[in-house]
Short mmCIF file of C-alpha atoms in Angstrom, two decimals:
data_model
loop_
_atom_site.label_atom_id
_atom_site.label_comp_id
_atom_site.label_asym_id
_atom_site.label_seq_id
_atom_site.Cartn_x
_atom_site.Cartn_y
_atom_site.Cartn_z
CA UNK A 1 14.71 30.68 -21.09
CA UNK A 2 17.09 27.91 -22.11
CA UNK A 3 17.40 24.75 -20.09
CA UNK A 4 20.69 23.02 -19.44
CA UNK A 5 20.76 19.26 -19.20
CA UNK A 6 23.20 17.93 -16.67
CA UNK A 7 24.41 14.47 -17.65
CA UNK A 8 25.44 12.15 -14.91
CA UNK A 9 27.52 9.04 -15.46
CA UNK A 10 27.08 6.22 -13.02
CA UNK A 11 29.72 3.55 -12.67
CA UNK A 12 28.37 0.14 -11.87
CA UNK A 13 30.80 -2.19 -10.16
CA UNK A 14 30.61 -5.79 -11.16
CA UNK A 15 30.57 -7.59 -7.86
CA UNK A 16 28.87 -10.61 -6.44
CA UNK A 17 26.54 -9.83 -3.59
CA UNK A 18 24.67 -12.33 -1.52
CA UNK A 19 21.51 -11.39 0.32
CA UNK A 20 19.63 -13.68 2.61
CA UNK A 21 16.03 -14.45 1.71
CA UNK A 22 13.49 -15.40 4.38
CA UNK A 23 9.75 -15.81 4.30
CA UNK A 24 9.32 -13.63 7.38
CA UNK A 25 10.70 -10.62 5.47
CA UNK A 26 7.41 -10.52 3.55
CA UNK A 27 4.79 -10.99 6.25
CA UNK A 28 2.90 -8.47 8.35
CA UNK A 29 1.37 -8.57 11.83
CA UNK A 30 -2.31 -7.93 12.40
CA UNK A 31 -4.38 -7.91 15.56
CA UNK A 32 -8.00 -8.82 16.12
CA UNK A 33 -10.47 -9.29 18.96
CA UNK A 34 -11.82 -12.83 19.20
CA UNK A 35 -14.89 -13.74 21.24
CA UNK A 36 -15.55 -17.36 22.18
CA UNK A 37 -17.84 -18.78 24.86
CA UNK A 38 -18.18 -15.38 26.57
CA UNK A 39 -14.39 -15.05 26.71
CA UNK A 40 -12.51 -12.24 24.96
CA UNK A 41 -9.06 -12.70 23.41
CA UNK A 42 -6.57 -10.49 21.62
CA UNK A 43 -5.13 -12.46 18.72
CA UNK A 44 -1.83 -11.67 17.01
CA UNK A 45 -1.67 -13.02 13.46
CA UNK A 46 1.34 -13.31 11.18
CA UNK A 47 -0.20 -12.63 7.78
CA UNK A 48 1.07 -13.59 4.34
CA UNK A 49 1.56 -10.96 1.60
CA UNK A 50 -1.80 -12.01 0.14
CA UNK A 51 -3.44 -10.42 3.19
CA UNK A 52 -5.52 -13.43 4.29
CA UNK A 53 -3.32 -16.50 4.81
CA UNK A 54 -1.93 -16.89 8.34
CA UNK A 55 1.34 -18.64 9.16
CA UNK A 56 1.28 -18.16 12.92
CA UNK A 57 -1.23 -16.96 15.48
CA UNK A 58 -0.94 -16.23 19.20
CA UNK A 59 -3.55 -15.04 21.63
CA UNK A 60 -3.96 -13.71 25.14
CA UNK A 61 -7.09 -13.54 27.22
CA UNK A 62 -8.48 -10.09 27.90
CA UNK A 63 -11.66 -10.86 29.80
CA UNK A 64 -14.31 -13.39 30.75
CA UNK A 65 -17.06 -10.85 30.03
CA UNK A 66 -18.02 -9.94 26.47
CA UNK A 67 -20.28 -7.17 27.77
CA UNK A 68 -17.17 -5.07 28.44
CA UNK A 69 -17.03 -4.53 24.66
CA UNK A 70 -13.27 -4.72 24.05
CA UNK A 71 -11.95 -2.84 21.00
CA UNK A 72 -8.57 -2.31 19.35
CA UNK A 73 -7.82 1.42 19.10
CA UNK A 74 -4.49 1.15 17.28
CA UNK A 75 -0.86 0.04 17.37
CA UNK A 76 1.99 2.42 18.22
CA UNK A 77 5.61 1.69 19.20
CA UNK A 78 5.10 -2.02 19.99
CA UNK A 79 1.97 -1.28 21.99
CA UNK A 80 -1.55 -2.39 21.08
CA UNK A 81 -3.98 0.13 22.54
CA UNK A 82 -7.34 -1.22 23.68
CA UNK A 83 -10.49 0.15 25.19
CA UNK A 84 -13.60 -1.13 26.93
CA UNK A 85 -16.80 0.64 27.87
CA UNK A 86 -15.09 2.15 30.90
CA UNK A 87 -11.30 2.20 30.49
CA UNK A 88 -8.20 2.31 28.29
CA UNK A 89 -5.58 -0.44 28.27
CA UNK A 90 -2.61 -1.59 26.26
CA UNK A 91 -0.72 -4.79 25.58
CA UNK A 92 3.03 -4.84 24.96
CA UNK A 93 3.95 -6.72 21.78
CA UNK A 94 7.70 -6.25 22.06
CA UNK A 95 9.75 -9.45 22.05
CA UNK A 96 8.70 -13.04 21.43
CA UNK A 97 6.50 -13.77 24.44
CA UNK A 98 3.17 -12.38 23.29
CA UNK A 99 1.26 -15.31 24.81
CA UNK A 100 2.55 -14.29 28.25
CA UNK A 101 1.42 -10.66 28.05
CA UNK A 102 -1.51 -9.22 30.00
CA UNK A 103 -3.61 -6.10 29.34
CA UNK A 104 -2.30 -3.20 31.41
CA UNK A 105 -4.61 -0.49 32.69
CA UNK A 106 -3.95 3.12 31.60
CA UNK A 107 -6.89 5.43 32.38
CA UNK A 108 -10.54 5.41 33.22
CA UNK A 109 -12.56 6.76 30.32
CA UNK A 110 -14.23 9.24 32.63
CA UNK A 111 -10.82 10.80 33.34
CA UNK A 112 -9.85 11.32 29.69
CA UNK A 113 -10.97 14.46 27.87
CA UNK A 114 -9.34 13.75 24.51
CA UNK A 115 -6.94 11.42 22.67
CA UNK A 116 -4.40 11.78 19.91
CA UNK A 117 -2.32 9.18 18.03
CA UNK A 118 -3.50 6.42 20.42
CA UNK A 119 -0.70 7.07 22.93
CA UNK A 120 -1.58 10.65 23.95
CA UNK A 121 -4.30 11.23 26.53
CA UNK A 122 -5.59 14.54 27.86
CA UNK A 123 -6.47 14.85 31.55
CA UNK A 124 -7.49 18.12 33.19
CA UNK A 125 -6.26 20.01 30.14
CA UNK A 126 -2.80 18.39 30.30
CA UNK A 127 -1.61 16.06 27.54
CA UNK A 128 0.19 12.88 28.63
CA UNK A 129 2.38 10.70 26.40
CA UNK A 130 2.30 7.00 27.30
CA UNK A 131 5.19 4.60 26.67
CA UNK A 132 6.26 1.24 28.03
CA UNK A 133 9.71 -0.07 28.92
CA UNK A 134 9.79 -3.78 28.18
CA UNK A 135 12.97 -4.21 30.23
CA UNK A 136 11.76 -2.83 33.54
CA UNK A 137 8.11 -3.65 32.66
CA UNK A 138 6.95 -0.18 33.66
CA UNK A 139 4.47 2.24 32.16
CA UNK A 140 5.87 5.73 31.69
CA UNK A 141 3.52 8.71 31.54
CA UNK A 142 5.22 11.88 30.37
CA UNK A 143 3.60 15.32 30.25
CA UNK A 144 3.72 16.91 26.81
CA UNK A 145 4.21 20.67 26.92
CA UNK A 146 3.02 23.12 24.30
CA UNK A 147 0.49 20.98 22.47
CA UNK A 148 -1.56 23.27 20.18
CA UNK A 149 -5.18 23.58 21.25
CA UNK A 150 -8.08 22.11 19.27
CA UNK A 151 -5.85 20.48 16.69
CA UNK A 152 -7.26 18.72 13.63
CA UNK A 153 -5.33 16.17 11.59
CA UNK A 154 -4.52 17.10 8.00
CA UNK A 155 -2.33 14.08 7.21
CA UNK A 156 -0.14 11.36 8.68
CA UNK A 157 2.99 10.00 6.99
CA UNK A 158 4.34 6.45 7.01
CA UNK A 159 6.95 7.65 9.51
CA UNK A 160 4.34 8.58 12.12
CA UNK A 161 4.61 12.32 11.57
CA UNK A 162 1.36 14.27 11.85
CA UNK A 163 0.48 17.42 9.98
CA UNK A 164 -2.13 19.19 12.10
CA UNK A 165 -3.83 22.57 12.28
CA UNK A 166 -5.95 24.82 14.42
CA UNK A 167 -7.21 28.36 13.95
CA UNK A 168 -3.77 29.74 14.85
CA UNK A 169 -1.60 27.82 12.41
CA UNK A 170 -0.25 24.59 10.94
CA UNK A 171 2.06 22.30 12.92
CA UNK A 172 4.01 19.10 12.60
CA UNK A 173 3.90 16.57 15.41
CA UNK A 174 6.73 14.03 15.40
CA UNK A 175 6.19 10.99 17.59
CA UNK A 176 9.17 9.02 18.85
CA UNK A 177 9.35 6.13 21.29
CA UNK A 178 10.05 8.49 24.20
CA UNK A 179 7.81 11.45 23.44
CA UNK A 180 6.35 13.91 20.98
CA UNK A 181 7.06 17.48 19.94
CA UNK A 182 4.94 19.95 17.98
CA UNK A 183 6.51 22.61 15.79
CA UNK A 184 4.69 25.39 13.99
CA UNK A 185 5.30 25.67 10.25
CA UNK A 186 5.59 29.33 9.37
CA UNK A 187 3.67 31.13 6.64
CA UNK A 188 0.97 28.46 6.18
CA UNK A 189 -2.72 29.35 6.31
CA UNK A 190 -4.60 26.58 8.19
CA UNK A 191 -7.70 27.22 6.09
CA UNK A 192 -6.00 26.51 2.76
CA UNK A 193 -3.05 24.20 3.50
CA UNK A 194 -2.68 21.21 1.16
CA UNK A 195 -0.42 18.15 1.50
CA UNK A 196 0.45 15.71 -1.30
CA UNK A 197 2.62 12.60 -1.40
CA UNK A 198 3.50 12.41 -5.14
CA UNK A 199 4.74 8.81 -5.12
CA UNK A 200 5.92 6.18 -2.69
CA UNK A 201 9.51 6.28 -3.95
CA UNK A 202 9.92 10.06 -3.86
CA UNK A 203 11.74 11.64 -0.94
CA UNK A 204 10.04 15.01 -1.31
CA UNK A 205 6.42 15.63 -0.33
CA UNK A 206 4.47 18.72 -1.37
CA UNK A 207 3.15 21.12 1.28
CA UNK A 208 1.54 24.43 0.32
CA UNK A 209 -1.22 26.96 0.84
CA UNK A 210 -2.45 29.82 -1.34
CA UNK A 211 0.85 31.77 -1.41
CA UNK A 212 3.60 29.52 0.06
CA UNK A 213 5.02 26.28 -1.33
CA UNK A 214 7.34 23.88 0.52
CA UNK A 215 9.10 20.68 -0.47
CA UNK A 216 9.24 18.55 2.64
CA UNK A 217 10.00 14.95 3.62
CA UNK A 218 8.48 11.97 5.40
CA UNK A 219 9.02 13.63 8.79
CA UNK A 220 7.59 16.97 7.55
CA UNK A 221 10.72 18.79 8.64
CA UNK A 222 13.60 20.69 6.98
CA UNK A 223 10.97 22.29 4.76
CA UNK A 224 12.44 23.86 1.62
CA UNK A 225 10.59 27.00 0.53
CA UNK A 226 10.32 26.90 -3.29
CA UNK A 227 7.76 29.68 -3.61
CA UNK A 228 10.20 31.95 -5.43
CA UNK A 229 11.03 29.18 -7.91
CA UNK A 230 7.46 29.44 -9.19
CA UNK A 231 7.47 33.24 -9.15
CA UNK A 232 10.80 33.48 -10.98
CA UNK A 233 9.20 31.55 -13.86
CA UNK A 234 6.14 33.75 -14.02
CA UNK A 235 3.67 32.08 -11.67
CA UNK A 236 0.96 34.41 -10.44
CA UNK A 237 -2.04 33.46 -8.40
CA UNK A 238 -3.10 30.90 -5.84
CA UNK A 239 -1.28 27.57 -5.43
CA UNK A 240 -4.46 25.91 -4.20
CA UNK A 241 -6.09 26.60 -7.58
CA UNK A 242 -3.59 24.28 -9.26
CA UNK A 243 -4.69 20.75 -10.22
CA UNK A 244 -2.27 18.01 -9.27
CA UNK A 245 -1.65 15.37 -11.94
CA UNK A 246 0.22 12.15 -11.29
CA UNK A 247 0.78 9.19 -13.58
CA UNK A 248 3.90 7.03 -13.25
CA UNK A 249 6.85 9.35 -14.13
CA UNK A 250 4.59 12.25 -15.05
CA UNK A 251 3.79 14.53 -12.13
CA UNK A 252 3.11 18.21 -11.58
CA UNK A 253 0.37 20.84 -11.53
CA UNK A 254 -1.90 22.13 -14.25
CA UNK A 255 -3.00 25.75 -13.96
CA UNK A 256 -6.00 27.56 -15.45
CA UNK A 257 -3.92 28.82 -18.39
CA UNK A 258 -3.24 25.30 -19.72
CA UNK A 259 0.28 25.40 -18.39
CA UNK A 260 1.70 22.31 -16.75
CA UNK A 261 4.20 22.91 -13.96
CA UNK A 262 6.17 19.71 -14.45
CA UNK A 263 7.88 18.39 -11.32
CA UNK A 264 11.35 16.83 -11.25
CA UNK A 265 12.51 15.93 -7.75
CA UNK A 266 16.23 16.03 -8.61
CA UNK A 267 15.90 19.59 -9.94
CA UNK A 268 16.00 21.30 -13.31
CA UNK A 269 19.07 23.27 -14.36
CA UNK A 270 18.44 26.69 -15.88
CA UNK A 271 20.89 28.84 -17.78
CA UNK A 272 22.03 31.87 -15.75
CA UNK A 273 19.60 31.06 -12.94
CA UNK A 274 19.24 28.85 -9.93
CA UNK A 275 17.95 25.30 -10.29
CA UNK A 276 14.21 24.76 -9.85
CA UNK A 277 11.98 21.76 -9.20
CA UNK A 278 8.95 22.88 -11.23
CA UNK A 279 9.04 24.13 -14.82
CA UNK A 280 6.08 25.48 -16.83
CA UNK A 281 5.19 23.88 -20.15
CA UNK A 282 2.75 26.00 -22.15
CA UNK A 283 -0.38 25.00 -24.09
CA UNK A 284 -0.59 21.44 -22.84
CA UNK A 285 -3.25 18.76 -23.10
CA UNK A 286 -3.52 15.32 -21.54
CA UNK A 287 -4.81 12.01 -22.78
CA UNK A 288 -8.07 10.66 -21.39
CA UNK A 289 -6.64 9.36 -18.09
CA UNK A 290 -3.80 11.92 -17.75
CA UNK A 291 -1.22 9.18 -18.37
CA UNK A 292 0.36 11.12 -21.28
CA UNK A 293 1.06 14.84 -21.71
CA UNK A 294 0.66 16.49 -25.11
CA UNK A 295 2.80 19.54 -25.94
CA UNK A 296 3.46 20.87 -29.46
CA UNK A 297 1.64 17.79 -30.80
CA UNK A 298 4.15 15.50 -29.11
CA UNK A 299 3.33 12.91 -26.46
CA UNK A 300 5.33 12.37 -23.27
CA UNK A 301 4.98 9.99 -20.30
CA UNK A 302 7.50 11.73 -18.01
CA UNK A 303 7.94 15.21 -16.62
CA UNK A 304 11.65 15.12 -17.41
CA UNK A 305 11.05 14.24 -21.07
CA UNK A 306 8.38 16.92 -21.49
CA UNK A 307 10.60 19.64 -19.99
CA UNK A 308 13.63 18.80 -22.11
CA UNK A 309 11.57 17.87 -25.18
CA UNK A 310 13.21 14.47 -25.33
CA UNK A 311 11.94 10.89 -25.44
CA UNK A 312 8.57 11.79 -26.92
CA UNK A 313 6.40 8.85 -27.95
CA UNK A 314 5.47 8.01 -31.55
CA UNK A 315 1.66 7.72 -31.76
CA UNK A 316 1.44 7.43 -35.56
CA UNK A 317 -0.06 3.91 -35.33
CA UNK A 318 -2.70 4.90 -32.76
CA UNK A 319 -6.21 5.44 -34.03
CA UNK A 320 -7.32 7.93 -31.33
CA UNK A 321 -4.16 9.06 -29.52
CA UNK A 322 -5.91 11.67 -27.34
CA UNK A 323 -8.19 8.94 -25.95
CA UNK A 324 -5.35 6.69 -24.82
CA UNK A 325 -5.69 5.14 -21.37
CA UNK A 326 -3.13 3.06 -19.55
CA UNK A 327 -4.61 -0.38 -18.89
CA UNK A 328 -1.76 -2.37 -17.40
CA UNK A 329 1.97 -1.59 -17.41
CA UNK A 330 2.89 -0.78 -21.00
CA UNK A 331 -0.57 -1.62 -22.38
CA UNK A 332 -2.84 1.23 -23.55
CA UNK A 333 -6.33 1.45 -25.03
CA UNK A 334 -7.82 4.20 -27.20
CA UNK A 335 -11.44 3.05 -27.16
CA UNK A 336 -11.04 0.92 -30.27
CA UNK A 337 -7.69 -0.87 -30.15
CA UNK A 338 -5.03 -1.96 -27.69
CA UNK A 339 -1.38 -0.92 -27.99
CA UNK A 340 1.98 -1.77 -26.50
CA UNK A 341 4.36 1.03 -25.60
CA UNK A 342 7.78 -0.10 -26.84
CA UNK A 343 10.22 1.63 -24.48
CA UNK A 344 13.20 1.02 -26.77
CA UNK A 345 11.69 2.56 -29.90
CA UNK A 346 9.47 5.02 -27.94
CA UNK A 347 6.54 4.04 -30.16
CA UNK A 348 3.10 2.50 -29.76
CA UNK A 349 2.55 -0.81 -31.54
CA UNK A 350 -0.95 -2.19 -32.12
CA UNK A 351 -1.83 -5.40 -30.31
CA UNK A 352 -3.65 -7.27 -33.07
CA UNK A 353 -4.95 -10.18 -30.99
CA UNK A 354 -7.05 -8.09 -28.58
CA UNK A 355 -10.52 -7.04 -29.71
CA UNK A 356 -13.42 -5.95 -27.53
CA UNK A 357 -13.91 -5.10 -23.89
CA UNK A 358 -11.10 -6.10 -21.55
CA UNK A 359 -11.70 -6.65 -17.83
CA UNK A 360 -8.69 -6.79 -15.51
CA UNK A 361 -8.46 -9.02 -12.41
CA UNK A 362 -6.06 -8.29 -9.58
CA UNK A 363 -3.05 -10.46 -8.83
CA UNK A 364 -2.81 -12.78 -5.82
CA UNK A 365 0.44 -12.14 -3.93
CA UNK A 366 0.81 -15.41 -2.02
CA UNK A 367 4.51 -16.04 -1.43
CA UNK A 368 5.81 -18.50 -4.09
CA UNK A 369 2.23 -19.50 -4.94
CA UNK A 370 0.52 -16.43 -6.34
CA UNK A 371 -1.13 -15.34 -9.54
CA UNK A 372 -0.18 -12.52 -11.87
CA UNK A 373 -2.92 -10.08 -12.81
CA UNK A 374 -4.94 -11.33 -15.76
CA UNK A 375 -7.93 -10.30 -17.85
CA UNK A 376 -11.01 -11.60 -19.60
CA UNK A 377 -11.92 -10.69 -23.15
CA UNK A 378 -15.44 -10.81 -24.57
CA UNK A 379 -16.45 -13.13 -21.73
CA UNK A 380 -15.06 -16.25 -23.38
CA UNK A 381 -11.38 -16.55 -22.43
CA UNK A 382 -8.80 -15.53 -19.84
CA UNK A 383 -5.40 -14.08 -20.74
CA UNK A 384 -2.37 -12.44 -19.18
CA UNK A 385 0.28 -10.03 -20.45
CA UNK A 386 3.75 -11.55 -20.60
CA UNK A 387 6.97 -9.73 -19.81
CA UNK A 388 8.00 -9.69 -23.47
CA UNK A 389 4.97 -7.70 -24.65
CA UNK A 390 2.83 -10.62 -25.70
CA UNK A 391 -0.59 -11.93 -24.77
CA UNK A 392 -0.96 -15.52 -23.58
CA UNK A 393 -4.26 -17.35 -23.30
CA UNK A 394 -4.90 -19.09 -19.98
CA UNK A 395 -8.17 -20.90 -20.65
CA UNK A 396 -11.61 -20.58 -22.14
CA UNK A 397 -14.52 -19.93 -19.78
CA UNK A 398 -18.14 -18.86 -19.67
CA UNK A 399 -20.39 -17.18 -17.14
CA UNK A 400 -19.20 -15.37 -14.02
CA UNK A 401 -15.74 -15.20 -12.45
CA UNK A 402 -15.83 -15.29 -8.65
CA UNK A 403 -13.07 -13.78 -6.51
CA UNK A 404 -12.39 -16.17 -3.61
CA UNK A 405 -9.51 -14.14 -2.12
CA UNK A 406 -6.63 -16.55 -2.85
CA UNK A 407 -7.95 -17.65 -6.23
CA UNK A 408 -10.62 -17.11 -8.89
CA UNK A 409 -13.42 -19.59 -9.62
CA UNK A 410 -15.48 -20.07 -12.77
CA UNK A 411 -17.60 -22.92 -14.15
CA UNK A 412 -16.28 -26.09 -12.48
CA UNK A 413 -12.68 -24.86 -12.25
CA UNK A 414 -10.46 -22.69 -10.10
CA UNK A 415 -7.51 -20.55 -11.19
CA UNK A 416 -5.19 -21.04 -8.23
CA UNK A 417 -1.47 -21.37 -7.60
CA UNK A 418 -0.80 -20.39 -11.23
CA UNK A 419 -2.77 -23.37 -12.53
CA UNK A 420 -6.28 -24.26 -13.71
CA UNK A 421 -7.54 -26.92 -11.31
CA UNK A 422 -10.86 -28.82 -11.54
CA UNK A 423 -13.00 -27.72 -8.58
CA UNK A 424 -15.24 -30.14 -6.68
CA UNK A 425 -17.18 -27.28 -5.05
CA UNK A 426 -20.55 -25.98 -6.13
CA UNK A 427 -19.87 -22.68 -7.86
CA UNK A 428 -23.07 -20.93 -6.75
CA UNK A 429 -22.46 -21.49 -3.02
CA UNK A 430 -18.63 -21.53 -3.05
CA UNK A 431 -17.00 -19.46 -0.29
CA UNK A 432 -13.47 -18.93 0.97
CA UNK A 433 -13.17 -19.93 4.65
CA UNK A 434 -9.56 -19.39 5.68
CA UNK A 435 -5.97 -20.22 4.81
CA UNK A 436 -3.01 -21.62 6.74
CA UNK A 437 0.61 -21.21 5.68
CA UNK A 438 3.00 -24.06 6.43
CA UNK A 439 6.59 -22.79 6.39
CA UNK A 440 8.69 -25.88 5.69
CA UNK A 441 11.97 -24.01 5.28
CA UNK A 442 11.85 -20.35 6.33
CA UNK A 443 15.26 -19.03 5.21
CA UNK A 444 17.82 -19.85 2.55
CA UNK A 445 20.75 -20.23 4.93
CA UNK A 446 22.13 -16.77 4.17
CA UNK A 447 23.74 -17.55 0.82
CA UNK A 448 20.97 -19.32 -1.04
CA UNK A 449 22.31 -22.80 -0.28
CA UNK A 450 18.93 -23.88 1.15
CA UNK A 451 15.68 -23.25 -0.75
CA UNK A 452 12.91 -21.39 1.01
CA UNK A 453 9.87 -23.69 0.97
CA UNK A 454 6.40 -22.40 1.79
CA UNK A 455 3.09 -24.17 1.16
CA UNK A 456 -0.54 -23.23 1.69
CA UNK A 457 -3.72 -24.97 2.77
CA UNK A 458 -6.69 -22.97 1.49
CA UNK A 459 -10.06 -23.94 2.97
CA UNK A 460 -13.25 -23.51 0.91
CA UNK A 461 -16.82 -24.56 1.47
CA UNK A 462 -20.09 -24.80 -0.41
CA UNK A 463 -23.60 -25.47 0.85
CA UNK A 464 -22.84 -29.08 1.77
CA UNK A 465 -19.10 -29.69 2.06
CA UNK A 466 -15.71 -28.44 3.21
CA UNK A 467 -12.59 -28.81 1.05
CA UNK A 468 -8.95 -27.86 1.36
CA UNK A 469 -6.62 -27.06 -1.52
CA UNK A 470 -2.96 -27.89 -0.84
CA UNK A 471 -0.35 -26.10 -2.95
CA UNK A 472 2.14 -28.91 -2.26
CA UNK A 473 0.05 -31.42 -4.22
CA UNK A 474 -2.10 -28.95 -6.21
CA UNK A 475 -5.17 -30.99 -5.32
CA UNK A 476 -8.46 -30.58 -3.46
CA UNK A 477 -9.30 -32.84 -0.55
CA UNK A 478 -12.75 -33.20 0.99
CA UNK A 479 -12.83 -32.93 4.81
CA UNK A 480 -15.61 -34.88 6.52
CA UNK A 481 -15.48 -32.86 9.74
CA UNK A 482 -16.68 -29.37 8.81
CA UNK A 483 -15.60 -28.05 12.21
CA UNK A 484 -11.96 -28.33 11.06
CA UNK A 485 -12.08 -24.82 9.62
CA UNK A 486 -14.07 -23.22 12.44
CA UNK A 487 -11.09 -20.99 13.32
CA UNK A 488 -7.35 -20.74 12.76
CA UNK A 489 -6.48 -23.01 15.69
CA UNK A 490 -8.57 -25.92 14.45
CA UNK A 491 -7.44 -25.44 10.85
CA UNK A 492 -3.77 -25.24 11.88
CA UNK A 493 -4.06 -28.39 14.00
CA UNK A 494 -5.56 -30.26 11.04
CA UNK A 495 -2.78 -29.03 8.74
CA UNK A 496 -0.16 -30.37 11.16
CA UNK A 497 -1.72 -33.83 10.87
CA UNK A 498 -1.25 -33.65 7.10
CA UNK A 499 2.29 -32.29 6.96
CA UNK A 500 4.73 -35.01 6.04
CA UNK A 501 2.10 -37.43 4.77
CA UNK A 502 2.98 -39.19 1.56
CA UNK A 503 0.66 -38.61 -1.38
#
């Protein structure tokens, strides 16, 4: 069967666009229970992209009795759901007055038979959906009709859609701010149903059982039945016996006959036939980590290229091409040597400077003050891969590298804020304590006329002392009062005494 390639030409307009940049675009909100002096608080933290630094924190008091055992059950639709030993509550987090909120009672635990998605409670066999109107400050409890019995969760999407099942079938539950509805998905066997999200940027998700295959979306609705696409190209058997393979632009299913059903979300045009989304490639192999597909002795890193037999990769300079593993971005390793994948020439080039075992370290994503991922080589130096396919040495080192959440420590130094800084802390007892973000200028004014300025105060301690590292000065400062970093409030208050000081 011949394949037709449909070429699409995209016209890019040369225009000047201005987009506002603000620090708060990058943060997240997290909630935690804090216990202090037999008092219980719900704390709302504004958390930096690095996942640990806090720029703002608010709290409300829940109780004067820690024995009530307050817990956070989850967050749904601007409501934080809480529970104690005896009851269920929630706190509204809509608006800017979190500090003024109070926990609101929902149900006694003895009255609730079951729960689902935090905001659904079952009483006397009847499911009730709970919502809150911040304008009239009222709790609304709405009966939910036709909830399938004895449902089990298969998956939940980022859009708060649930794929569930019971003995009678498979259903999708879509939760909105004012209610929930459950819809049965036809032709799916609850015993064999599978659900796959191929990649974060793909619109289509994969939903199938032994004999039915759907392409669906983030809401698990408008399901497109593509079962006959497989059958028209000779598929016979059980979809659940397929092995899903995903690596960057290469995605699809391998069957027991060494065929790879390559997946292209936009569709594949066939001559004298309807378009399909999956196309079988016969007699395939994969490299060691499934990052490259091998067909007719040619190597591909995308489903599209493998289907149309285009953009294959030249592996003539690779010692063991079938053992290639993707290490980082365009860097590969075959067990002996490291190689760059040159996307312009579609060829692997040997990286002559790298010899021996390479150990990768994760990046630190602090806003404006992070670290790119880096690696050690033969335990004597640190390096990173540059954007122009080169290796740059950071520093020599010996011994152990310690991850301290916002930085990495080794010997008497710390790799922090994209710099190697002498560390006054004892390496053996060094610990990260906490981190405060000071937002000096939060937004750029809308057109970039004002720089966004964000600085950090990272608190560390060892067996005897407390220190803070300030990104503004790139220096460590010893703090005599070790209670300064007891919690966020004390640390934040100390930071405010330092802001504006001349150094």
